[in-house]
């Protein structure tokens, strides 16, 4: 720094707090570690759950890293970066969120130790980059192929993704997940694409997880609006309306003066006429089922019922979009514009009672690649966690099919990669070697944590794992948390998609690097709170100069 003048140059407004150099790094690392620690204990099937209560008293009980971090409403910018890691991981591959955050936290902890040994952050960053690249190469080498036909393997992937999140009914759920995903796979010129959005997930409290069903079509959590309408329509022609079947209130305050009963009647007749016209438009198009994103007036319902047209109203936008994909229909914004070519098609549209509530099932859609999973479960919390587990399982299976590559879980892959990284570190030498070794240690946080959740001694476990991986055929040995011993994870069917691992390394390394680059925290005081939650973050936040 070129601080030549004797007088300190003041360029910040009064009240602005500044923390520089080591102090800044230490604070940031501390926060990142605290966030990682908050989710660490949830890792794996024996991981603990977290209960988060928000200001309104709503309770979320989850084992899912991304969900926990999101619900925790973290305010600190570094904490938010860690939450972003989980979100990126979730968006890219849908699973491995806890893993990604644990890796980020581990890399920063490693960096802290190296900084204490006077190694400059830029050197650490360089070493981490080498290590990340090498780790991904090793992963690609040890990964094994999987194909669409490999149903048993795909089921193992679904089971591994759901492990710890649901217990009862997990076998049935993973079978359904695999059936659903393999059904929506698209294969064109040998290129496989899977659009997970084609599997709509709907939930209804009641019964048990094992009663979850796969519906060949779309399920909407709405009832048919009028009791006089047919409850079942075969050969459904579906109008998708983004328009209210109501008379719009005028925007301006208009007054209509009615001086005689005749005028009153004429006024009502006119309203009725307008609603009747709307229904006529629907009928003329040939539709026998109306899915309306907005409201439907009582009188319009009556007219529709008279025409034997069934209708549901106030349907969510996302459901409308799912119906577009499934039935091939178009969303129409003005009833007058509705024509036969806008209608979606399905073999059946009917109302069914599920746990006493009416739901609409639109089955046998034009696009057979649209299915719904209707999740059942005894309580709200069970069903919510099952939904997250199913999301992870759907994404994991889809990712594995797209990549065609899998690795074994339970920390086996991490130990193998760490071992190869340590060999590689020796070839690099210098101070970067230390950073690469710290990277290897970080990957071993995964088996170490799994061992802890299983009540095993983490250090002894790591020592045995390392020695078994040196031996022949040791590649798949990992932490069998259910039996608290070391086992061949491939034989145990603990299988994960390759990209879950590579993505966790990529996003974990990126955020660690970003945080390490910061050596100056400048916090303006104008907002009065400087982004600090009152006691919201664990771990020595009082040191923070903000
Ligand atoms: P994440 O959010 O990172 O996916 P999870 O809580 O889902 O976190 O835990 C994933 C970890 O648990 C992975 O390392 C995976 O290999 C491991 N795992 C899953 N099932 C088993 C099992 N039966 N035995 C040992 N480890 C398992
Ligand atoms: Mg997972």
Coordinates of C-alpha atoms and ligand atoms in Angstrom, one line a residue:
X1 CA 0.0 0.0 0.0
X2 CA 1.2 3.4 -0.9
X3 CA 0.5 5.2 2.4
X4 CA 3.1 7.9 2.1
X5 CA 1.4 10.8 3.7
X6 CA 1.6 11.3 7.4
X7 CA -1.9 12.4 7.7
X8 CA -4.4 9.6 7.5
X9 CA -6.7 10.2 4.5
X10 CA -10.3 10.1 5.5
X11 CA -12.6 9.1 2.7
X12 CA -15.3 7.3 4.5
X13 CA -18.2 9.0 6.1
X14 CA -18.5 9.4 9.8
X15 CA -19.6 6.3 11.7
X16 CA -18.3 3.9 9.1
X17 CA -16.5 0.9 10.6
X18 CA -13.6 -0.7 8.9
X19 CA -11.9 -4.0 9.7
X20 CA -8.8 -4.9 7.7
X21 CA -6.3 -7.7 7.0
X22 CA -6.1 -10.7 9.3
X23 CA -8.9 -9.5 11.5
X24 CA -11.3 -9.3 8.6
X25 CA -10.3 -12.7 7.3
X26 CA -10.6 -14.2 10.8
X27 CA -14.1 -12.8 11.3
X28 CA -15.3 -14.0 7.9
X29 CA -13.9 -17.5 8.3
X30 CA -15.5 -17.7 11.7
X31 CA -18.9 -16.9 10.4
X32 CA -18.6 -19.3 7.5
X33 CA -17.5 -22.1 9.8
X34 CA -20.4 -21.3 12.1
X35 CA -22.8 -21.7 9.3
X36 CA -21.2 -25.0 8.1
X37 CA -21.3 -26.3 11.7
X38 CA -25.0 -25.5 11.9
X39 CA -25.8 -28.1 9.2
X40 CA -22.9 -30.5 9.6
X41 CA -24.7 -32.8 12.1
X42 CA -27.5 -33.4 9.7
X43 CA -25.3 -35.3 7.2
X44 CA -26.2 -38.8 6.1
X45 CA -29.0 -41.2 7.2
X46 CA -28.1 -41.0 10.8
X47 CA -27.9 -37.2 10.7
X48 CA -29.9 -35.3 13.2
X49 CA -32.9 -33.1 12.2
X50 CA -33.2 -29.4 12.9
X51 CA -36.3 -27.6 14.0
X52 CA -36.6 -24.1 12.9
X53 CA -39.3 -21.8 14.3
X54 CA -39.9 -18.6 12.5
X55 CA -41.2 -15.3 13.8
X56 CA -44.8 -16.4 13.1
X57 CA -44.3 -19.6 15.0
X58 CA -44.3 -21.8 11.9
X59 CA -42.2 -24.8 12.4
X60 CA -40.0 -26.6 9.9
X61 CA -38.4 -29.9 10.8
X62 CA -35.8 -30.9 8.3
X63 CA -32.6 -32.8 7.6
X64 CA -32.0 -31.0 4.4
X65 CA -29.1 -28.6 4.3
X66 CA -30.6 -26.1 1.8
X67 CA -33.9 -26.0 3.6
X68 CA -32.4 -25.5 7.0
X69 CA -30.1 -22.7 5.8
X70 CA -33.0 -21.0 3.9
X71 CA -35.3 -21.2 6.9
X72 CA -32.6 -19.9 9.3
X73 CA -32.9 -16.4 7.8
X74 CA -29.2 -15.6 8.0
X75 CA -28.5 -11.9 7.8
X76 CA -24.7 -11.7 7.6
X77 CA -23.3 -11.3 4.1
X78 CA -20.8 -14.1 4.6
X79 CA -23.5 -16.3 6.0
X80 CA -25.6 -15.5 2.9
X81 CA -22.7 -16.6 0.7
X82 CA -22.8 -20.0 2.4
X83 CA -26.5 -20.2 1.9
X84 CA -25.9 -19.5 -1.8
X85 CA -23.6 -22.5 -2.0
X86 CA -26.4 -24.7 -0.9
X87 CA -28.8 -23.0 -3.2
X88 CA -26.5 -23.4 -6.2
X89 CA -26.0 -27.0 -5.4
X90 CA -29.7 -27.6 -5.1
X91 CA -30.4 -25.8 -8.4
X92 CA -27.6 -27.6 -10.3
X93 CA -28.0 -31.2 -9.1
X94 CA -30.7 -31.2 -6.4
X95 CA -28.7 -33.1 -3.8
X96 CA -25.5 -32.8 -1.8
X97 CA -26.3 -29.4 -0.3
X98 CA -25.0 -30.3 3.2
X99 CA -21.9 -31.8 1.6
X100 CA -21.2 -28.6 -0.4
X101 CA -21.5 -26.4 2.7
X102 CA -19.4 -28.7 4.8
X103 CA -16.7 -28.6 2.1
X104 CA -16.8 -24.8 2.0
X105 CA -16.5 -24.6 5.8
X106 CA -13.7 -27.2 5.9
X107 CA -11.7 -25.4 3.2
X108 CA -12.0 -22.1 5.2
X109 CA -11.0 -23.9 8.4
X110 CA -7.9 -25.3 6.6
X111 CA -7.1 -21.9 5.3
X112 CA -7.3 -20.3 8.7
X113 CA -4.6 -22.7 10.0
X114 CA -2.4 -22.0 7.0
X115 CA -2.9 -18.2 7.4
X116 CA -1.7 -18.7 11.0
X117 CA 1.4 -20.3 9.6
X118 CA 2.1 -17.2 7.6
X119 CA 0.9 -18.6 4.3
X120 CA -0.7 -15.9 2.2
X121 CA -4.3 -16.4 1.1
X122 CA -3.4 -16.1 -2.6
X123 CA -1.1 -19.1 -2.2
X124 CA -3.8 -21.0 -0.5
X125 CA -6.3 -20.1 -3.2
X126 CA -3.8 -21.3 -5.8
X127 CA -3.3 -24.6 -4.0
X128 CA -7.1 -25.1 -3.6
X129 CA -7.6 -24.5 -7.3
X130 CA -5.0 -27.1 -8.2
X131 CA -6.6 -29.5 -5.8
X132 CA -10.1 -28.9 -7.0
X133 CA -9.1 -29.5 -10.6
X134 CA -7.2 -32.7 -9.7
X135 CA -10.1 -33.9 -7.5
X136 CA -12.5 -33.6 -10.3
X137 CA -10.1 -35.5 -12.6
X138 CA -9.8 -38.3 -10.1
X139 CA -13.6 -38.4 -9.6
X140 CA -14.1 -38.8 -13.4
X141 CA -11.6 -41.6 -13.3
X142 CA -13.2 -43.6 -10.6
X143 CA -16.8 -43.0 -11.6
X144 CA -18.7 -45.9 -13.2
X145 CA -21.3 -46.0 -15.9
X146 CA -25.1 -46.3 -15.3
X147 CA -27.8 -46.5 -17.9
X148 CA -31.5 -46.0 -18.1
X149 CA -32.0 -49.8 -18.1
X150 CA -30.2 -50.2 -14.8
X151 CA -33.3 -49.9 -12.7
X152 CA -31.8 -51.5 -9.7
X153 CA -28.9 -49.0 -9.7
X154 CA -31.3 -46.1 -10.2
X155 CA -33.3 -47.2 -7.3
X156 CA -30.2 -47.3 -5.1
X157 CA -29.5 -43.7 -6.1
X158 CA -33.0 -42.7 -5.1
X159 CA -32.7 -44.6 -1.9
X160 CA -29.4 -43.0 -1.0
X161 CA -30.8 -39.5 -1.7
X162 CA -33.7 -40.1 0.6
X163 CA -31.8 -41.8 3.3
X164 CA -32.4 -40.2 6.7
X165 CA -35.2 -38.0 5.4
X166 CA -37.9 -40.6 5.3
X167 CA -37.9 -44.0 7.0
X168 CA -41.2 -45.8 6.5
X169 CA -42.3 -46.4 2.9
X170 CA -38.9 -45.5 1.5
X171 CA -38.8 -48.6 -0.7
X172 CA -42.1 -47.8 -2.3
X173 CA -41.2 -44.2 -2.7
X174 CA -37.9 -44.9 -4.5
X175 CA -39.7 -47.4 -6.8
X176 CA -42.2 -44.6 -7.7
X177 CA -39.4 -42.1 -8.2
X178 CA -37.5 -44.4 -10.6
X179 CA -40.7 -45.2 -12.6
X180 CA -41.6 -41.5 -12.8
X181 CA -38.2 -40.4 -13.9
X182 CA -37.7 -43.1 -16.5
X183 CA -41.1 -42.3 -17.9
X184 CA -40.2 -38.6 -18.5
X185 CA -36.8 -39.3 -20.1
X186 CA -36.4 -38.0 -23.6
X187 CA -33.9 -39.6 -25.9
X188 CA -33.1 -37.9 -29.1
X189 CA -30.2 -38.8 -31.4
X190 CA -28.6 -40.7 -28.5
X191 CA -28.7 -37.6 -26.3
X192 CA -30.7 -38.0 -23.1
X193 CA -32.6 -35.2 -21.5
X194 CA -34.7 -35.4 -18.4
X195 CA -37.0 -32.5 -17.4
X196 CA -37.8 -33.1 -13.7
X197 CA -40.6 -30.5 -14.0
X198 CA -42.6 -33.1 -15.9
X199 CA -43.0 -34.9 -12.6
X200 CA -45.4 -32.8 -10.7
X201 CA -45.3 -33.4 -6.9
X202 CA -48.5 -32.8 -5.0
X203 CA -49.2 -33.7 -1.4
X204 CA -52.3 -34.6 0.6
X205 CA -52.2 -35.2 4.3
X206 CA -53.6 -38.5 5.5
X207 CA -52.9 -42.2 5.2
X208 CA -49.1 -43.1 5.1
X209 CA -46.1 -42.5 2.9
X210 CA -46.4 -46.0 1.5
X211 CA -49.7 -45.0 0.0
X212 CA -48.0 -42.4 -2.2
X213 CA -49.2 -42.9 -5.7
X214 CA -47.9 -42.2 -9.2
X215 CA -50.6 -40.7 -11.3
X216 CA -50.4 -40.9 -15.1
X217 CA -51.2 -37.2 -15.6
X218 CA -51.8 -34.1 -13.5
X219 CA -53.3 -33.8 -10.1
X220 CA -54.7 -30.5 -9.0
X221 CA -55.6 -29.7 -5.4
X222 CA -58.9 -28.1 -6.3
X223 CA -62.5 -29.2 -6.4
X224 CA -65.1 -28.9 -9.2
X225 CA -66.8 -25.7 -8.4
X226 CA -70.5 -26.5 -8.8
X227 CA -72.4 -29.6 -7.6
X228 CA -74.4 -29.7 -10.8
X229 CA -71.4 -30.2 -12.9
X230 CA -70.3 -33.7 -14.1
X231 CA -67.7 -35.2 -11.7
X232 CA -66.1 -37.2 -14.5
X233 CA -65.5 -36.3 -18.0
X234 CA -64.1 -38.7 -20.5
X235 CA -62.4 -37.5 -23.6
X236 CA -61.7 -34.2 -21.9
X237 CA -61.2 -31.1 -24.0
X238 CA -59.7 -28.6 -21.6
X239 CA -59.9 -24.9 -21.8
X240 CA -57.0 -23.2 -19.9
X241 CA -58.2 -19.7 -19.0
X242 CA -56.3 -16.9 -17.5
X243 CA -59.4 -14.8 -17.4
X244 CA -62.1 -14.4 -14.8
X245 CA -65.6 -15.7 -15.7
X246 CA -67.0 -12.7 -13.8
X247 CA -68.1 -9.2 -14.5
X248 CA -65.2 -6.9 -13.9
X249 CA -65.8 -4.2 -11.3
X250 CA -65.2 -0.8 -13.0
X251 CA -61.8 0.8 -12.2
X252 CA -63.4 4.2 -11.7
X253 CA -66.1 5.0 -9.2
X254 CA -69.1 5.1 -11.4
X255 CA -72.6 5.6 -10.2
X256 CA -75.6 4.1 -12.0
X257 CA -78.8 5.7 -11.0
X258 CA -81.8 3.4 -11.2
X259 CA -85.1 5.0 -10.9
X260 CA -87.6 2.2 -11.7
X261 CA -87.8 -1.6 -11.1
X262 CA -87.6 -2.0 -14.9
X263 CA -84.3 -0.4 -15.1
X264 CA -83.0 -2.6 -12.3
X265 CA -84.2 -5.7 -14.1
X266 CA -82.6 -4.5 -17.3
X267 CA -79.3 -3.9 -15.5
X268 CA -79.3 -7.4 -14.0
X269 CA -80.3 -8.9 -17.4
X270 CA -77.4 -7.3 -19.0
X271 CA -75.0 -8.7 -16.4
X272 CA -76.5 -12.1 -16.9
X273 CA -76.3 -11.7 -20.6
X274 CA -72.6 -11.0 -20.4
X275 CA -71.9 -14.1 -18.3
X276 CA -74.1 -16.2 -20.6
X277 CA -72.0 -14.9 -23.5
X278 CA -68.8 -15.9 -21.8
X279 CA -70.1 -19.4 -21.3
X280 CA -71.3 -19.5 -24.9
X281 CA -67.7 -18.8 -26.0
X282 CA -66.5 -21.7 -23.9
X283 CA -69.1 -24.0 -25.3
X284 CA -68.5 -22.9 -28.9
X285 CA -64.8 -23.9 -28.6
X286 CA -65.9 -27.4 -27.8
X287 CA -64.5 -27.4 -24.3
X288 CA -66.0 -29.7 -21.7
X289 CA -63.7 -28.9 -18.9
X290 CA -62.6 -25.4 -17.8
X291 CA -59.4 -24.8 -15.7
X292 CA -59.5 -21.2 -14.7
X293 CA -56.7 -19.3 -13.1
X294 CA -59.1 -16.7 -11.8
X295 CA -62.6 -16.7 -10.3
X296 CA -65.8 -18.0 -11.8
X297 CA -69.1 -16.2 -10.9
X298 CA -71.9 -18.2 -9.4
X299 CA -74.1 -17.5 -12.3
X300 CA -71.4 -18.5 -14.8
X301 CA -71.0 -21.8 -12.8
X302 CA -74.7 -22.4 -13.2
X303 CA -74.6 -21.8 -16.9
X304 CA -71.6 -24.0 -17.3
X305 CA -73.3 -26.8 -15.3
X306 CA -76.3 -26.6 -17.5
X307 CA -74.0 -27.2 -20.5
X308 CA -72.5 -30.2 -18.7
X309 CA -69.1 -28.4 -18.6
X310 CA -67.1 -29.0 -15.5
X311 CA -64.8 -26.3 -14.1
X312 CA -62.2 -25.6 -11.4
X313 CA -61.1 -22.1 -10.4
X314 CA -58.2 -20.2 -8.9
X315 CA -55.7 -22.7 -10.1
X316 CA -52.1 -21.9 -9.4
X317 CA -49.9 -20.6 -12.3
X318 CA -47.5 -23.5 -11.9
X319 CA -50.4 -26.0 -12.2
X320 CA -51.6 -24.1 -15.4
X321 CA -48.1 -24.5 -16.8
X322 CA -48.0 -28.2 -16.0
X323 CA -51.3 -28.6 -17.8
X324 CA -50.0 -26.8 -20.8
X325 CA -47.1 -29.3 -21.0
X326 CA -49.3 -32.3 -20.3
X327 CA -52.4 -31.6 -22.3
X328 CA -51.0 -29.6 -25.2
X329 CA -53.4 -26.8 -24.5
X330 CA -52.8 -23.1 -24.6
X331 CA -53.5 -20.6 -21.9
X332 CA -56.0 -18.0 -23.2
X333 CA -56.3 -14.6 -21.6
X334 CA -59.6 -13.5 -23.1
X335 CA -62.6 -15.9 -23.2
X336 CA -63.7 -14.4 -26.6
X337 CA -60.4 -15.6 -28.1
X338 CA -60.9 -19.2 -27.0
X339 CA -61.0 -21.6 -30.0
X340 CA -60.8 -25.4 -30.5
X341 CA -57.1 -25.3 -31.2
X342 CA -56.4 -23.9 -27.8
X343 CA -57.9 -26.9 -26.0
X344 CA -55.8 -29.4 -24.2
X345 CA -56.6 -33.1 -24.4
X346 CA -56.8 -35.9 -21.9
X347 CA -58.7 -39.2 -21.7
X348 CA -60.2 -38.4 -18.3
X349 CA -60.7 -35.4 -16.1
X350 CA -62.4 -36.2 -12.8
X351 CA -62.8 -35.3 -9.2
X352 CA -61.8 -37.9 -6.6
X353 CA -62.0 -37.8 -2.9
X354 CA -58.6 -38.1 -1.2
X355 CA -58.7 -38.1 2.6
X356 CA -62.1 -36.4 2.5
X357 CA -60.9 -33.6 0.2
X358 CA -61.7 -33.4 -3.4
X359 CA -58.8 -33.3 -5.9
X360 CA -59.0 -33.2 -9.7
X361 CA -57.1 -35.9 -11.6
X362 CA -56.4 -35.2 -15.3
X363 CA -55.2 -38.5 -16.7
X364 CA -54.2 -40.0 -19.9
X365 CA -52.9 -36.7 -21.2
X366 CA -51.8 -36.0 -24.7
X367 CA -48.2 -35.9 -23.5
X368 CA -47.6 -39.2 -21.8
X369 CA -44.4 -37.7 -20.4
X370 CA -46.4 -35.8 -17.7
X371 CA -46.9 -37.6 -14.4
X372 CA -47.7 -36.6 -10.9
X373 CA -46.5 -38.0 -7.6
X374 CA -49.2 -37.6 -5.0
X375 CA -47.4 -37.8 -1.6
X376 CA -49.4 -39.1 1.3
X377 CA -48.4 -39.1 5.0
X378 CA -49.7 -39.0 8.5
X379 CA -48.7 -35.5 9.5
X380 CA -47.8 -32.2 7.9
X381 CA -44.1 -32.4 8.9
X382 CA -43.7 -35.9 7.7
X383 CA -45.3 -35.0 4.4
X384 CA -43.2 -31.8 4.0
X385 CA -39.9 -33.7 4.7
X386 CA -41.0 -36.5 2.3
X387 CA -41.6 -33.9 -0.4
X388 CA -38.0 -32.6 0.0
X389 CA -36.7 -36.1 0.0
X390 CA -38.6 -37.0 -3.1
X391 CA -37.3 -33.8 -4.7
X392 CA -33.7 -34.9 -3.9
X393 CA -34.4 -38.4 -5.2
X394 CA -36.0 -37.2 -8.4
X395 CA -33.1 -34.8 -9.1
X396 CA -30.4 -37.4 -8.2
X397 CA -31.9 -40.0 -10.4
X398 CA -32.3 -37.6 -13.3
X399 CA -28.8 -36.3 -12.8
X400 CA -27.4 -39.9 -12.9
X401 CA -29.3 -40.7 -16.0
X402 CA -28.1 -37.5 -17.8
X403 CA -24.5 -37.9 -16.8
X404 CA -24.5 -41.7 -17.0
X405 CA -21.9 -41.7 -14.2
X406 CA -22.1 -42.7 -10.6
X407 CA -19.8 -43.1 -7.6
X408 CA -20.2 -44.9 -4.3
X409 CA -21.2 -42.9 -1.2
X410 CA -20.7 -43.2 2.6
X411 CA -17.5 -41.2 2.3
X412 CA -15.8 -43.9 0.3
X413 CA -15.3 -41.6 -2.7
X414 CA -14.0 -38.8 -0.6
X415 CA -11.4 -41.0 1.0
X416 CA -10.3 -42.3 -2.3
X417 CA -10.0 -38.8 -3.8
X418 CA -8.2 -37.5 -0.7
X419 CA -5.6 -40.2 -0.9
X420 CA -4.9 -39.4 -4.5
X421 CA -4.7 -35.7 -3.7
X422 CA -2.1 -36.3 -1.1
X423 CA 0.1 -38.2 -3.6
X424 CA -0.5 -35.3 -6.1
X425 CA 0.5 -32.7 -3.5
X426 CA 3.9 -34.2 -3.2
X427 CA 4.5 -33.6 -6.9
X428 CA 3.6 -29.9 -6.5
X429 CA 5.7 -29.2 -3.5
X430 CA 6.2 -25.7 -2.0
X431 CA 3.6 -24.0 0.1
X432 CA 0.8 -25.0 -2.3
X433 CA 1.4 -28.5 -1.3
X434 CA 0.2 -27.6 2.2
X435 CA -3.0 -26.2 0.7
X436 CA -3.6 -29.3 -1.4
X437 CA -3.2 -31.4 1.7
X438 CA -5.7 -29.2 3.6
X439 CA -8.1 -29.8 0.7
X440 CA -7.7 -33.5 1.1
X441 CA -8.3 -33.2 4.8
X442 CA -11.5 -31.3 4.0
X443 CA -12.9 -34.0 1.8
X444 CA -12.3 -36.4 4.7
X445 CA -14.7 -34.3 6.7
X446 CA -17.5 -36.2 5.0
X447 CA -16.6 -39.7 6.3
X448 CA -15.5 -38.2 9.5
X449 CA -18.9 -36.6 10.0
X450 CA -20.7 -39.7 9.0
X451 CA -18.7 -41.7 11.5
X452 CA -19.6 -39.2 14.2
X453 CA -23.3 -39.5 13.4
X454 CA -23.0 -43.2 13.7
X455 CA -21.3 -42.9 17.1
X456 CA -18.0 -44.2 15.8
X457 CA -14.7 -42.7 16.8
X458 CA -14.0 -40.3 13.9
X459 CA -10.2 -40.4 14.1
X460 CA -9.9 -44.2 14.3
X461 CA -12.4 -44.5 11.5
X462 CA -10.4 -42.3 9.2
X463 CA -7.2 -44.2 10.0
X464 CA -8.8 -47.5 9.1
X465 CA -10.4 -46.1 6.0
X466 CA -7.1 -44.7 4.7
X467 CA -5.3 -48.0 5.2
X468 CA -8.1 -50.0 3.6
X469 CA -8.2 -47.7 0.6
X470 CA -4.4 -48.3 0.0
X471 CA -5.1 -52.0 -0.2
X472 CA -6.5 -53.7 -3.3
X473 CA -10.3 -53.4 -3.8
X474 CA -10.5 -50.8 -1.1
X475 CA -12.0 -48.1 -3.3
X476 CA -15.6 -48.7 -2.2
X477 CA -14.9 -48.9 1.5
X478 CA -16.9 -46.3 3.4
X479 CA -18.8 -45.6 6.6
X480 CA -21.8 -48.0 7.0
X481 CA -23.6 -45.7 9.4
X482 CA -26.5 -48.0 9.9
X483 CA -24.3 -50.7 11.4
X484 CA -21.5 -48.5 12.7
X485 CA -18.8 -50.2 10.8
X486 CA -16.8 -49.9 7.6
X487 CA -18.3 -51.6 4.6
X488 CA -18.2 -51.9 0.8
X489 CA -20.6 -49.1 -0.1
X490 CA -21.2 -50.3 -3.6
X491 CA -22.2 -53.7 -2.2
X492 CA -24.5 -51.9 0.2
X493 CA -26.1 -50.0 -2.8
X494 CA -25.1 -46.6 -1.4
X495 CA -24.7 -44.9 -4.8
X496 CA -24.7 -41.2 -5.8
X497 CA -24.5 -39.4 -9.1
X498 CA -21.0 -38.2 -10.1
X499 CA -22.1 -34.6 -10.5
X500 CA -23.4 -34.3 -7.0
X501 CA -19.8 -34.8 -5.9
X502 CA -18.1 -32.6 -8.6
X503 CA -20.7 -29.8 -8.1
X504 CA -20.1 -29.9 -4.3
X505 CA -16.4 -29.5 -4.9
X506 CA -16.9 -26.7 -7.4
X507 CA -19.3 -24.6 -5.4
X508 CA -17.5 -25.2 -2.1
X509 CA -14.2 -24.2 -3.5
X510 CA -15.6 -21.1 -5.2
X511 CA -17.1 -19.7 -2.1
X512 CA -14.1 -20.5 0.0
X513 CA -12.0 -18.6 -2.5
X514 CA -14.3 -15.7 -2.6
X515 CA -14.3 -15.3 1.1
X516 CA -10.5 -15.7 1.3
X517 CA -10.0 -12.9 -1.1
X518 CA -11.7 -10.4 1.3
X519 CA -9.2 -8.5 3.4
X520 CA -11.2 -5.4 4.2
X521 CA -14.7 -5.1 5.6
X522 CA -16.1 -1.6 5.3
X523 CA -19.5 -1.2 6.9
X524 CA -21.5 2.0 6.6
X525 CA -23.4 3.0 9.7
X526 CA -26.2 4.8 7.9
X527 CA -28.5 1.8 7.9
X528 CA -28.1 1.7 11.6
X529 CA -27.7 -2.1 11.8
X530 CA -24.9 -2.9 9.4
X531 CA -26.5 -6.1 8.3
X532 CA -26.1 -7.7 11.7
X533 CA -28.9 -9.7 13.1
X534 CA -29.4 -9.1 16.8
X535 CA -27.7 -12.2 18.2
X536 CA -28.7 -14.0 15.1
X537 CA -25.4 -15.6 14.4
X538 CA -23.7 -18.0 16.7
X539 CA -20.1 -17.7 17.7
X540 CA -18.4 -14.6 18.9
X541 CA -20.2 -12.1 16.8
X542 CA -19.5 -9.4 19.4
X543 CA -16.0 -9.1 18.0
X544 CA -17.4 -7.8 14.8
X545 CA -16.5 -4.2 14.2
X546 CA -19.5 -3.0 12.2
Ligands
LIG1 P1 -26.5 -33.8 1.4 O1 -27.4 -32.7 1.7 O2 -25.1 -33.5 1.3 O3 -27.0 -34.7 0.3 P2 -27.4 -35.9 3.2 O4 -27.9 -35.7 4.6 O5 -28.3 -36.3 2.1 O6 -26.6 -34.6 2.8 O7 -26.2 -37.0 3.3 C1 -25.5 -37.4 2.2 C2 -24.4 -38.3 2.6 O8 -24.8 -39.5 3.2 C3 -23.6 -38.8 1.4 O9 -22.2 -38.7 1.6 C4 -24.0 -40.2 1.2 O10 -23.1 -41.0 0.6 C5 -24.2 -40.6 2.6 N1 -25.1 -41.8 2.8 C6 -26.4 -41.9 2.3 N2 -26.9 -43.2 2.6 C7 -25.9 -43.8 3.3 C8 -25.8 -45.1 4.0 N3 -26.8 -46.0 3.9 N4 -24.6 -45.4 4.6 C9 -23.7 -44.4 4.7 N5 -23.7 -43.2 4.1 C10 -24.8 -42.9 3.4
LIG2 MG1 -28.8 -35.8 0.2

